[in-house]
Amino acid sequence: MRARVKQPKDPADSRPRRRRGPDGAGPPSPLLDDALAERLAAAARDPALLRTDPAPRTGPVYVTQPFLPPFAEFAPMLREIWDRKVLTNGGPCHAEFEERLAAYLGVPHVALFNNATTALVVALRALGLTGEVVTTPYSFVATSHALTWGGLTPVFADIDPRTLNLDPAAVEAAITPRTRAIMPVHCYGHPCDVEGLAAVARRHGLRIVYDAAHAFGVRDAAGSILRHGDLSVLSFHATKVFNTFEGGAIVCPDARRKDQIDKLKNFGHDGETSVIDVGLNGKMSEFNAALGLLQLRYIDSAIDRRAVIDAAYRAGLAGIAGLACLDGSGEARANFSYFPVLVGPGYPVARDALWEILKAEGIHTRRYFHPLISDHPMYAGLPSADRSRLPVASQAADRILCLPIYPDLEPEVVARVIARIADPLGR
């Protein structure tokens, strides 16, 4: 398992050892259940435990499930918001969450948003970008949609076959006289070649805006991966490692940039009657910020549990011909946000057939990212969208399958997934 760098803890912010049911009573949640943790750890140590087909689990298994902290701890925070009658516009929960989040992530400033797509649009606006932006075809469509909403033209470059992140050499080959920036994605939370991309940007005088939607809490040897580039954008959507129902943030390098971004997300207002730029409404509400504050108490435990599930999958899937687990890309602290595998030659069935087999048994995996962004009709006509220019991304999109991973995932379900993948034809 990859090395982990523990974050310093605020002594006043003690984390409960056990999580209760939704009403504050009942049995503890599996998230902080020591018995479940030990069963998962035992499965990771002994792959044989994961190669048996257990009794079917009742109900479907989805690729992810949002972690929600105890409602009993959230209710008093809701009552305080109700009593204050301050619901948005930078209330006390919003201010405290920005401060605590920046401290947790180890970054200078964060500007909170109602979602990450809005944050991407504002990040691009804040840098005054025009023309072309070199980006990855291997991501969720919001990456390129944000460019298009900003009046920019996405130019797709191929990805690295090991990390599935933007290849700096391919980026450099895609630069034209109209190129103004690079928008990479830390895919699956694995860091891009930040030094290689920075070198390309320096040589050509380009900005870098990182779509870091998958990279909450990820660190390299020197600190937060979010410190790289001109700006980094986080997502707190319900499917992410850290969620605020909906939400996002821009990591800002200094107070001046944060002030500019805060104005842009509030219609461009600079005081009660002055509007200084064409802004929009991207503010996070007090309800979302309150949930974020509570989630910070639990995030380390949630990531720890994901790490154990990741290790269990790797142990159980090791040695299956034609199946490759995607490795990290040198992170000192990973967040285990996804568990992608590549289904290639030598495996008994094609990727789509395996997806259908698992789906028929109630195991809902996802083909992240198929199709490529560049395959969608609004982008397919661009010269850079031609699949012949994107051989690595095209192959990855045709082979990728993301398996279920979330903090409450039971070892019996992990074993069931592994057993079916090990014998997809039921022989």
CSV table of C-alpha atoms in Angstrom, one decimal:
chain,number,residue,atom,x,y,z
A,1,MET,CA,0.0,0.0,0.0
A,2,ARG,CA,1.2,3.5,-0.7
A,3,ALA,CA,2.7,5.5,2.1
A,4,ARG,CA,0.4,8.0,3.9
A,5,VAL,CA,1.3,11.4,5.3
A,6,LYS,CA,-1.0,12.1,8.3
A,7,GLN,CA,-2.4,15.6,8.6
A,8,PRO,CA,-2.0,17.5,11.8
A,9,LYS,CA,-5.1,17.4,14.0
A,10,ASP,CA,-6.7,20.3,15.8
A,11,PRO,CA,-6.8,19.1,19.4
A,12,ALA,CA,-10.1,20.9,19.9
A,13,ASP,CA,-11.7,19.0,17.0
A,14,SER,CA,-11.8,15.5,18.4
A,15,ARG,CA,-13.4,12.9,16.1
A,16,PRO,CA,-15.9,10.5,17.5
A,17,ARG,CA,-14.7,6.9,17.5
A,18,ARG,CA,-18.0,5.5,16.4
A,19,ARG,CA,-20.7,6.7,14.1
A,20,ARG,CA,-24.4,6.1,15.1
A,21,GLY,CA,-27.4,5.5,12.9
A,22,PRO,CA,-29.3,8.3,11.1
A,23,ASP,CA,-31.3,9.1,14.2
A,24,GLY,CA,-28.4,9.0,16.6
A,25,ALA,CA,-29.3,5.6,17.9
A,26,GLY,CA,-29.0,2.0,16.8
A,27,PRO,CA,-25.9,0.1,15.7
A,28,PRO,CA,-22.7,1.9,14.8
A,29,SER,CA,-22.1,2.6,11.1
A,30,PRO,CA,-19.5,0.3,9.4
A,31,LEU,CA,-17.4,3.4,8.8
A,32,LEU,CA,-15.9,3.3,12.3
A,33,ASP,CA,-16.7,-0.3,13.1
A,34,ASP,CA,-13.5,-2.0,14.3
A,35,ALA,CA,-14.8,-5.5,13.5
A,36,LEU,CA,-15.5,-4.5,9.9
A,37,ALA,CA,-12.1,-2.9,9.6
A,38,GLU,CA,-10.4,-6.0,10.8
A,39,ARG,CA,-12.4,-8.2,8.3
A,40,LEU,CA,-11.4,-6.0,5.5
A,41,ALA,CA,-7.7,-6.0,6.6
A,42,ALA,CA,-7.7,-9.8,7.0
A,43,ALA,CA,-9.1,-10.1,3.4
A,44,ALA,CA,-6.3,-7.9,2.1
A,45,ARG,CA,-3.7,-10.0,3.9
A,46,ASP,CA,-5.1,-13.3,2.7
A,47,PRO,CA,-6.3,-13.1,-1.0
A,48,ALA,CA,-7.8,-16.6,-0.6
A,49,LEU,CA,-10.6,-15.1,1.5
A,50,LEU,CA,-11.6,-12.9,-1.5
A,51,ARG,CA,-11.7,-15.7,-4.1
A,52,THR,CA,-14.8,-17.4,-2.6
A,53,ASP,CA,-18.3,-16.4,-3.8
A,54,PRO,CA,-20.3,-15.4,-0.7
A,55,ALA,CA,-24.0,-15.4,-0.4
A,56,PRO,CA,-25.6,-12.7,-2.6
A,57,ARG,CA,-26.0,-9.3,-0.9
A,58,THR,CA,-29.6,-8.0,-0.8
A,59,GLY,CA,-30.0,-5.0,-3.1
A,60,PRO,CA,-27.9,-3.4,-5.7
A,61,VAL,CA,-24.2,-2.3,-5.2
A,62,TYR,CA,-23.3,1.0,-6.7
A,63,VAL,CA,-19.9,2.2,-7.8
A,64,THR,CA,-20.0,4.7,-5.0
A,65,GLN,CA,-22.1,5.8,-2.1
A,66,PRO,CA,-21.9,9.2,-0.4
A,67,PHE,CA,-20.6,9.3,3.1
A,68,LEU,CA,-22.9,11.2,5.5
A,69,PRO,CA,-21.9,12.0,9.1
A,70,PRO,CA,-24.3,11.3,12.0
A,71,PHE,CA,-27.5,13.4,11.6
A,72,ALA,CA,-27.5,13.8,15.3
A,73,GLU,CA,-24.3,15.9,15.0
A,74,PHE,CA,-25.7,17.8,12.0
A,75,ALA,CA,-29.1,18.8,13.5
A,76,PRO,CA,-27.7,21.3,16.0
A,77,MET,CA,-25.8,23.0,13.2
A,78,LEU,CA,-29.0,23.3,11.2
A,79,ARG,CA,-30.8,24.7,14.3
A,80,GLU,CA,-28.2,27.4,14.6
A,81,ILE,CA,-28.6,28.4,10.9
A,82,TRP,CA,-32.4,28.4,11.4
A,83,ASP,CA,-32.1,30.7,14.4
A,84,ARG,CA,-29.6,33.1,12.8
A,85,LYS,CA,-31.6,33.3,9.6
A,86,VAL,CA,-28.4,33.8,7.6
A,87,LEU,CA,-28.6,31.3,4.8
A,88,THR,CA,-26.0,32.4,2.3
A,89,ASN,CA,-23.8,35.4,1.3
A,90,GLY,CA,-20.8,34.4,3.3
A,91,GLY,CA,-22.3,33.6,6.7
A,92,PRO,CA,-20.5,32.3,9.7
A,93,CYS,CA,-20.4,28.6,8.7
A,94,HIS,CA,-19.1,29.6,5.2
A,95,ALA,CA,-16.3,31.7,6.8
A,96,GLU,CA,-15.3,29.0,9.3
A,97,PHE,CA,-15.4,26.3,6.6
A,98,GLU,CA,-13.1,28.2,4.3
A,99,GLU,CA,-10.6,28.7,7.1
A,100,ARG,CA,-10.7,25.1,8.4
A,101,LEU,CA,-10.6,23.7,4.9
A,102,ALA,CA,-7.5,25.7,3.9
A,103,ALA,CA,-5.8,24.6,7.1
A,104,TYR,CA,-6.7,20.9,6.5
A,105,LEU,CA,-5.5,20.9,2.9
A,106,GLY,CA,-2.4,22.9,3.7
A,107,VAL,CA,-3.1,25.7,1.1
A,108,PRO,CA,-3.0,29.5,1.5
A,109,HIS,CA,-6.7,30.2,0.6
A,110,VAL,CA,-9.8,28.6,-0.7
A,111,ALA,CA,-12.9,30.2,-2.2
A,112,LEU,CA,-16.0,28.1,-1.7
A,113,PHE,CA,-18.5,27.5,-4.6
A,114,ASN,CA,-21.9,26.0,-5.1
A,115,ASN,CA,-20.3,23.4,-7.5
A,116,ALA,CA,-17.1,22.7,-9.2
A,117,THR,CA,-18.3,23.5,-12.7
A,118,THR,CA,-19.1,27.0,-11.7
A,119,ALA,CA,-15.7,27.2,-10.0
A,120,LEU,CA,-14.0,26.1,-13.2
A,121,VAL,CA,-15.8,28.8,-15.2
A,122,VAL,CA,-14.8,31.5,-12.7
A,123,ALA,CA,-11.2,30.3,-12.5
A,124,LEU,CA,-10.8,30.7,-16.2
A,125,ARG,CA,-12.5,34.1,-16.1
A,126,ALA,CA,-10.3,35.3,-13.2
A,127,LEU,CA,-7.2,34.6,-15.3
A,128,GLY,CA,-8.6,36.6,-18.3
A,129,LEU,CA,-8.1,33.7,-20.7
A,130,THR,CA,-9.0,33.8,-24.4
A,131,GLY,CA,-8.3,31.5,-27.4
A,132,GLU,CA,-7.3,27.8,-27.0
A,133,VAL,CA,-6.7,25.7,-23.9
A,134,VAL,CA,-4.9,22.3,-24.2
A,135,THR,CA,-6.8,19.7,-22.1
A,136,THR,CA,-7.5,16.0,-21.7
A,137,PRO,CA,-10.1,14.1,-23.6
A,138,TYR,CA,-10.1,11.6,-20.7
A,139,SER,CA,-12.3,13.2,-18.1
A,140,PHE,CA,-15.9,14.1,-17.2
A,141,VAL,CA,-17.5,16.5,-19.7
A,142,ALA,CA,-17.6,19.3,-17.2
A,143,THR,CA,-13.9,19.9,-17.8
A,144,SER,CA,-14.4,20.9,-21.5
A,145,HIS,CA,-17.9,22.4,-20.9
A,146,ALA,CA,-16.3,24.9,-18.5
A,147,LEU,CA,-13.9,26.0,-21.3
A,148,THR,CA,-16.7,26.3,-23.8
A,149,TRP,CA,-18.9,28.3,-21.4
A,150,GLY,CA,-15.9,30.7,-21.0
A,151,GLY,CA,-15.7,31.2,-24.8
A,152,LEU,CA,-12.5,29.1,-25.0
A,153,THR,CA,-11.7,26.4,-27.5
A,154,PRO,CA,-10.6,23.0,-26.0
A,155,VAL,CA,-7.7,21.4,-27.8
A,156,PHE,CA,-7.3,17.7,-26.9
A,157,ALA,CA,-4.0,16.1,-26.2
A,158,ASP,CA,-3.2,12.4,-25.5
A,159,ILE,CA,-2.6,10.9,-22.1
A,160,ASP,CA,0.2,9.0,-20.4
A,161,PRO,CA,-0.4,5.2,-20.6
A,162,ARG,CA,0.7,4.6,-17.0
A,163,THR,CA,-1.2,7.4,-15.2
A,164,LEU,CA,-3.9,8.3,-17.7
A,165,ASN,CA,-3.2,11.9,-17.0
A,166,LEU,CA,-2.2,14.5,-19.7
A,167,ASP,CA,1.2,13.7,-21.3
A,168,PRO,CA,3.4,16.8,-21.2
A,169,ALA,CA,5.0,15.9,-24.6
A,170,ALA,CA,1.5,15.6,-26.2
A,171,VAL,CA,0.5,18.9,-24.6
A,172,GLU,CA,3.6,20.6,-26.1
A,173,ALA,CA,2.9,19.1,-29.5
A,174,ALA,CA,-0.7,20.5,-29.4
A,175,ILE,CA,0.3,24.1,-28.7
A,176,THR,CA,-0.5,26.7,-31.4
A,177,PRO,CA,-0.1,30.5,-31.6
A,178,ARG,CA,-3.6,30.7,-30.1
A,179,THR,CA,-2.9,28.6,-27.0
A,180,ARG,CA,-3.1,30.5,-23.7
A,181,ALA,CA,-3.4,27.8,-21.0
A,182,ILE,CA,-3.3,24.1,-20.1
A,183,MET,CA,-6.2,22.4,-18.1
A,184,PRO,CA,-5.0,19.0,-16.8
A,185,VAL,CA,-7.0,16.7,-14.6
A,186,HIS,CA,-5.6,14.7,-11.7
A,187,CYS,CA,-7.5,11.6,-12.9
A,188,TYR,CA,-8.8,9.3,-10.2
A,189,GLY,CA,-6.9,11.5,-7.7
A,190,HIS,CA,-3.5,10.4,-9.1
A,191,PRO,CA,-1.3,13.5,-9.5
A,192,CYS,CA,-0.3,14.7,-13.0
A,193,ASP,CA,3.3,15.2,-14.0
A,194,VAL,CA,3.1,18.6,-12.5
A,195,GLU,CA,6.8,19.4,-13.1
A,196,GLY,CA,6.7,18.3,-16.7
A,197,LEU,CA,3.5,20.4,-17.3
A,198,ALA,CA,5.0,23.4,-15.5
A,199,ALA,CA,8.1,23.2,-17.7
A,200,VAL,CA,5.9,23.2,-20.9
A,201,ALA,CA,3.9,26.2,-19.5
A,202,ARG,CA,7.1,28.2,-18.8
A,203,ARG,CA,8.6,27.5,-22.2
A,204,HIS,CA,5.4,28.8,-23.9
A,205,GLY,CA,4.2,31.4,-21.4
A,206,LEU,CA,1.0,29.5,-20.6
A,207,ARG,CA,-1.3,29.4,-17.5
A,208,ILE,CA,-2.2,26.2,-15.8
A,209,VAL,CA,-5.7,25.6,-14.3
A,210,TYR,CA,-5.9,22.2,-12.6
A,211,ASP,CA,-9.2,20.4,-12.6
A,212,ALA,CA,-8.6,18.7,-9.2
A,213,ALA,CA,-12.1,17.3,-8.8
A,214,HIS,CA,-10.8,13.9,-7.8
A,215,ALA,CA,-7.8,15.1,-5.7
A,216,PHE,CA,-9.1,16.1,-2.3
A,217,GLY,CA,-6.4,15.7,0.3
A,218,VAL,CA,-3.9,14.2,-2.1
A,219,ARG,CA,-0.3,15.2,-1.3
A,220,ASP,CA,3.1,14.7,-3.0
A,221,ALA,CA,6.4,14.7,-1.2
A,222,ALA,CA,6.4,18.4,-0.7
A,223,GLY,CA,2.8,19.0,0.3
A,224,SER,CA,-0.7,19.4,-1.2
A,225,ILE,CA,-1.0,18.6,-4.9
A,226,LEU,CA,-3.4,21.6,-5.0
A,227,ARG,CA,-0.5,24.1,-4.7
A,228,HIS,CA,0.5,23.5,-8.4
A,229,GLY,CA,-0.5,25.6,-11.3
A,230,ASP,CA,-2.1,29.1,-11.2
A,231,LEU,CA,-5.4,27.7,-9.8
A,232,SER,CA,-6.8,24.4,-8.7
A,233,VAL,CA,-10.5,23.5,-8.6
A,234,LEU,CA,-12.0,21.0,-6.2
A,235,SER,CA,-15.4,19.2,-6.4
A,236,PHE,CA,-17.5,18.4,-3.3
A,237,HIS,CA,-20.2,16.6,-5.3
A,238,ALA,CA,-22.0,13.7,-3.6
A,239,THR,CA,-19.9,11.2,-5.6
A,240,LYS,CA,-16.6,12.6,-4.3
A,241,VAL,CA,-14.4,11.5,-1.4
A,242,PHE,CA,-15.4,14.7,0.4
A,243,ASN,CA,-18.9,16.0,-0.2
A,244,THR,CA,-21.0,18.9,0.9
A,245,PHE,CA,-24.1,17.5,-1.0
A,246,GLU,CA,-23.1,19.8,-3.8
A,247,GLY,CA,-20.2,22.2,-3.8
A,248,GLY,CA,-16.7,23.1,-4.9
A,249,ALA,CA,-13.8,25.4,-4.3
A,250,ILE,CA,-10.9,27.2,-6.0
A,251,VAL,CA,-7.5,27.0,-4.3
A,252,CYS,CA,-6.1,30.6,-4.4
A,253,PRO,CA,-2.4,31.3,-4.1
A,254,ASP,CA,-2.8,34.7,-2.4
A,255,ALA,CA,-5.3,37.0,-0.8
A,256,ARG,CA,-5.5,39.3,-3.9
A,257,ARG,CA,-6.6,36.4,-6.2
A,258,LYS,CA,-9.1,35.2,-3.6
A,259,ASP,CA,-10.6,38.6,-3.3
A,260,GLN,CA,-11.0,38.8,-7.1
A,261,ILE,CA,-12.6,35.3,-7.2
A,262,ASP,CA,-15.0,36.1,-4.3
A,263,LYS,CA,-16.3,39.1,-6.2
A,264,LEU,CA,-16.7,37.1,-9.4
A,265,LYS,CA,-18.8,34.4,-7.6
A,266,ASN,CA,-21.1,37.2,-6.3
A,267,PHE,CA,-22.2,38.9,-9.5
A,268,GLY,CA,-19.0,41.0,-9.7
A,269,HIS,CA,-20.1,43.1,-6.7
A,270,ASP,CA,-17.5,45.3,-5.0
A,271,GLY,CA,-19.6,46.8,-2.3
A,272,GLU,CA,-23.3,47.5,-2.1
A,273,THR,CA,-23.7,49.5,-5.4
A,274,SER,CA,-20.5,48.9,-7.3
A,275,VAL,CA,-20.2,46.1,-9.9
A,276,ILE,CA,-16.7,45.7,-11.3
A,277,ASP,CA,-16.9,42.6,-13.5
A,278,VAL,CA,-19.3,40.2,-15.2
A,279,GLY,CA,-19.7,37.8,-12.4
A,280,LEU,CA,-22.3,35.1,-11.6
A,281,ASN,CA,-23.9,33.5,-8.6
A,282,GLY,CA,-21.6,30.8,-7.5
A,283,LYS,CA,-21.9,31.1,-3.7
A,284,MET,CA,-22.0,28.1,-1.3
A,285,SER,CA,-24.9,28.2,1.1
A,286,GLU,CA,-24.7,27.9,4.9
A,287,PHE,CA,-26.2,24.5,4.8
A,288,ASN,CA,-23.5,23.1,2.5
A,289,ALA,CA,-20.8,24.8,4.5
A,290,ALA,CA,-22.1,23.4,7.8
A,291,LEU,CA,-22.0,19.9,6.3
A,292,GLY,CA,-18.4,20.5,5.2
A,293,LEU,CA,-17.4,21.5,8.7
A,294,LEU,CA,-18.8,18.2,10.0
A,295,GLN,CA,-17.3,16.2,7.2
A,296,LEU,CA,-13.8,17.4,8.1
A,297,ARG,CA,-14.1,15.5,11.4
A,298,TYR,CA,-14.5,12.2,9.5
A,299,ILE,CA,-12.6,12.5,6.3
A,300,ASP,CA,-9.4,10.9,7.6
A,301,SER,CA,-11.3,7.8,8.7
A,302,ALA,CA,-13.2,7.7,5.4
A,303,ILE,CA,-9.9,7.8,3.4
A,304,ASP,CA,-8.4,5.2,5.7
A,305,ARG,CA,-11.3,2.8,5.0
A,306,ARG,CA,-10.9,3.4,1.3
A,307,ALA,CA,-7.3,2.5,1.6
A,308,VAL,CA,-8.1,-0.9,3.1
A,309,ILE,CA,-10.7,-1.6,0.4
A,310,ASP,CA,-8.1,-0.6,-2.3
A,311,ALA,CA,-5.6,-3.1,-0.7
A,312,ALA,CA,-8.2,-5.8,-0.6
A,313,TYR,CA,-9.1,-5.4,-4.3
A,314,ARG,CA,-5.4,-5.5,-5.2
A,315,ALA,CA,-4.8,-8.6,-3.3
A,316,GLY,CA,-7.9,-10.4,-4.7
A,317,LEU,CA,-7.4,-9.4,-8.3
A,318,ALA,CA,-3.6,-10.0,-8.5
A,319,GLY,CA,-2.6,-12.4,-11.2
A,320,ILE,CA,-5.8,-12.4,-13.2
A,321,ALA,CA,-4.7,-12.6,-16.8
A,322,GLY,CA,-5.7,-9.7,-19.0
A,323,LEU,CA,-6.7,-7.5,-16.0
A,324,ALA,CA,-4.5,-4.6,-14.8
A,325,CYS,CA,-5.1,-2.4,-11.7
A,326,LEU,CA,-4.1,1.2,-12.2
A,327,ASP,CA,-1.3,2.2,-9.9
A,328,GLY,CA,-0.6,5.6,-8.3
A,329,SER,CA,1.6,8.2,-9.8
A,330,GLY,CA,4.0,8.9,-6.9
A,331,GLU,CA,1.6,10.5,-4.4
A,332,ALA,CA,2.8,10.6,-0.8
A,333,ARG,CA,-0.8,10.5,0.4
A,334,ALA,CA,-3.5,9.1,-1.8
A,335,ASN,CA,-7.3,9.5,-1.3
A,336,PHE,CA,-8.4,6.2,-3.0
A,337,SER,CA,-11.3,8.0,-4.7
A,338,TYR,CA,-11.7,5.4,-7.5
A,339,PHE,CA,-10.7,1.8,-8.1
A,340,PRO,CA,-10.1,1.5,-11.9
A,341,VAL,CA,-9.0,-1.6,-13.7
A,342,LEU,CA,-8.1,-2.1,-17.4
A,343,VAL,CA,-9.7,-5.1,-19.2
A,344,GLY,CA,-7.3,-6.1,-22.0
A,345,PRO,CA,-6.2,-8.9,-24.2
A,346,GLY,CA,-6.0,-12.2,-22.4
A,347,TYR,CA,-9.1,-11.6,-20.3
A,348,PRO,CA,-12.0,-14.1,-21.0
A,349,VAL,CA,-14.5,-11.4,-22.1
A,350,ALA,CA,-14.4,-7.8,-23.4
A,351,ARG,CA,-14.9,-4.9,-21.0
A,352,ASP,CA,-18.5,-4.2,-22.0
A,353,ALA,CA,-19.4,-7.9,-21.5
A,354,LEU,CA,-17.9,-7.8,-18.0
A,355,TRP,CA,-19.8,-4.6,-17.3
A,356,GLU,CA,-23.0,-6.4,-18.4
A,357,ILE,CA,-22.2,-9.5,-16.3
A,358,LEU,CA,-21.7,-7.5,-13.2
A,359,LYS,CA,-24.7,-5.4,-13.8
A,360,ALA,CA,-26.9,-8.4,-14.2
A,361,GLU,CA,-25.9,-9.5,-10.7
A,362,GLY,CA,-26.7,-6.0,-9.2
A,363,ILE,CA,-23.1,-4.8,-9.2
A,364,HIS,CA,-23.1,-1.4,-10.9
A,365,THR,CA,-19.6,-0.5,-12.1
A,366,ARG,CA,-18.9,2.5,-14.3
A,367,ARG,CA,-16.8,3.0,-17.5
A,368,TYR,CA,-15.1,6.2,-16.4
A,369,PHE,CA,-14.3,7.7,-18.9
A,370,HIS,CA,-16.1,6.2,-21.9
A,371,PRO,CA,-16.8,7.7,-24.3
A,372,LEU,CA,-14.1,10.3,-24.4
A,373,ILE,CA,-15.1,13.9,-24.1
A,374,SER,CA,-13.8,14.3,-27.7
A,375,ASP,CA,-16.3,11.7,-28.9
A,376,HIS,CA,-19.4,13.7,-27.9
A,377,PRO,CA,-21.1,15.6,-30.7
A,378,MET,CA,-20.3,19.1,-29.5
A,379,TYR,CA,-16.6,18.3,-29.6
A,380,ALA,CA,-16.2,15.6,-32.2
A,381,GLY,CA,-15.8,18.1,-35.0
A,382,LEU,CA,-12.7,19.6,-33.6
A,383,PRO,CA,-9.4,18.6,-35.4
A,384,SER,CA,-7.9,17.5,-32.1
A,385,ALA,CA,-10.8,15.2,-31.4
A,386,ASP,CA,-9.8,12.7,-34.1
A,387,ARG,CA,-9.2,9.4,-32.3
A,388,SER,CA,-6.1,8.8,-34.4
A,389,ARG,CA,-4.5,11.7,-32.6
A,390,LEU,CA,-5.5,10.2,-29.2
A,391,PRO,CA,-4.4,6.5,-29.3
A,392,VAL,CA,-3.7,6.1,-25.6
A,393,ALA,CA,-6.9,7.8,-24.4
A,394,SER,CA,-9.0,5.9,-27.0
A,395,GLN,CA,-7.6,2.6,-25.8
A,396,ALA,CA,-8.1,3.4,-22.1
A,397,ALA,CA,-11.7,4.5,-22.7
A,398,ASP,CA,-12.4,1.2,-24.4
A,399,ARG,CA,-10.8,-0.9,-21.5
A,400,ILE,CA,-11.5,1.0,-18.3
A,401,LEU,CA,-13.9,-0.2,-15.6
A,402,CYS,CA,-14.2,1.4,-12.1
A,403,LEU,CA,-15.2,-1.0,-9.4
A,404,PRO,CA,-17.4,-0.1,-6.3
A,405,ILE,CA,-15.4,1.7,-3.6
A,406,TYR,CA,-16.8,3.7,-0.6
A,407,PRO,CA,-16.2,3.7,3.1
A,408,ASP,CA,-19.1,1.5,4.1
A,409,LEU,CA,-18.5,-1.2,1.5
A,410,GLU,CA,-18.6,-4.6,3.2
A,411,PRO,CA,-15.8,-7.2,2.6
A,412,GLU,CA,-18.4,-9.7,1.5
A,413,VAL,CA,-19.3,-7.4,-1.4
A,414,VAL,CA,-15.6,-6.9,-2.2
A,415,ALA,CA,-15.3,-10.7,-2.3
A,416,ARG,CA,-18.3,-11.0,-4.5
A,417,VAL,CA,-17.0,-8.5,-7.0
A,418,ILE,CA,-13.6,-10.2,-7.1
A,419,ALA,CA,-15.1,-13.7,-7.4
A,420,ARG,CA,-17.2,-12.7,-10.4
A,421,ILE,CA,-14.2,-10.9,-12.1
A,422,ALA,CA,-12.0,-13.9,-11.5
A,423,ASP,CA,-14.6,-16.2,-13.2
A,424,PRO,CA,-16.8,-14.0,-15.4
A,425,LEU,CA,-18.2,-17.0,-17.3
A,426,GLY,CA,-19.2,-18.9,-14.2
A,427,ARG,CA,-17.1,-22.0,-15.0
